[in-house]
Amino acid sequence: MKSLANKNILLGVTGGIAAYKSAEIVRHLKKSGASVRVVMTKSAEEFITPLTLQALSGNRVSTELLDTESEAAMGHIELAKWADGILIAPATANTIARLSSGRGDDLLSTVTLAFDGPISLAPAMNQAMWRDNRTQDNLNKLLTQDFGICGPGSGEQACGDTGLGRMLEPLEILEIFSSSFDKGVLSGKNVLITAGPTQEPIDPVRFITNRSSGKMGYSLAHAAIEQGAQVTLISGPVNIEPPSNCNVIAINTAKEMSDAVKHHIKEMDVYIGTAAVSDYSPAEVKDSKIKKAGDNSSMILELKENEDILKFVSELEDRPYVVGFAAETDKLIENAENKLKHKKLDLIVANDVSDKSIGFDSEENEVTLITKEEKQLLKKQNKKKISKKIIEFISGRINEQNN
Ligand code: PMT
């Protein structure tokens, strides 16, 4: 964890079962040298007492918007001026909704309105509430307004459900929160990345897919986050843990990926299409398992073309910087250049997927970055290093555009 020594940290505690972990967050913040003040919502007091957090932080806990004991009864302004950073942990679905609509009807929401520095949220809620479109919309709005996010994690929940929505452990939260004080080259930028394969159902038990593992897209997400970007990752089914400080949207089919991209593309500064999106899906999905004829006859499966998501993004009127990947088995550069032109991209990353040691489901990759003006070969190396260089290249180009 990066040092928080001499930083003034305001911890907002809202009403969820994970509020008991706030005590540990206060303890770790103090241990790392930060001064801590705590603001609690009314419902947070049902889960943990102000006295506990007061004893651990060494400061009076604030709960009221109109507090006669605070300077000129304007506790929210005083707290907003005092804080270097605000961490809200746990952040309930209700708090996220209220913050996204700019409400100022309690002390915590008012302080966040009056505060100019980094604010991070550690969401904690039931998995269905987390997945709900309204929560995702509210969160997305906050992310595009420079709020940071720590988690949530996946696993067993207090209510017995399993899935995304669990608050991260205190040290995991503080690891992410402390890095929000560093400014990277993509600081303040919103980046949307698609990753992994799609699955196109044929019947209830079969689908068409490909060998994408998601490694390339996930390491790009890590590299963009390291450079201070706010990342939304739309991912097909893969077996990798996503970075905890980005908004992850899980999809299965190309249509679901396309819908999710359309839902989140507004306000994005960069779009990176790493996903191996199926070009076709079965024209008809059977309701029950297809039985074999058993007479050695062949079976014809009719396919229909899926929408080209990358092309949709590059044709938007107010488009982000658009990056596509080209997975080619022959004529690598020629085919990639055609895609750059045809899909009207700013950058295409060409990889030769006929070589088993790079491309699909491998630890390494070798790529050529192609724009209208230049070509740059990034020699074979692991996907983490390649990703860092791709992100550096992209940030260089968007910073040039802005100057
Ligand atoms: O996931 P890994 O195992 O790490 O493997 C990484 C990778 C090989 C999948 C990755 O490096 C890669 O090349 N991704 C693009 C795969 C692909 O579908 O390429 P394509 O040449 O068919 O498509 C070109 C571009 O159009 C891609 O950016 C793709 O995301 C996009 N596309 C394609 C079809 C479609 N319907 N919509 C799209 O947006």
GROMACS .gro file of C-alpha atoms in nm, residues 10 29 66 86 102-103 121 129 134 142 186 200 266 281 313 320 386 392:
model
   18
   10LEU     CA    1  -1.256   1.136   0.547
   29LEU     CA    2  -0.558   0.430   0.784
   66LEU     CA    3  -2.686   2.074   1.086
   86ILE     CA    4  -1.281   1.076   0.073
  102GLY     CA    5  -2.638   1.505  -0.674
  103ARG     CA    6  -2.853   1.491  -0.358
  121LEU     CA    7  -1.643   0.414  -0.338
  129MET     CA    8  -2.878  -0.523  -0.671
  134ARG     CA    9  -3.018   0.127  -1.239
  142LEU     CA   10  -2.018   0.876  -1.098
  186LEU     CA   11  -0.453   0.863  -1.840
  200GLU     CA   12  -2.336  -1.796  -2.945
  266LYS     CA   13  -2.119   0.776  -2.384
  281SER     CA   14  -2.438  -1.662  -3.458
  313VAL     CA   15  -1.834   0.289  -3.213
  320PRO     CA   16  -1.382   0.826  -2.852
  386ILE     CA   17   0.288  -0.524  -2.444
  392GLU     CA   18   0.159   0.454  -2.353
   0.00000   0.00000   0.00000
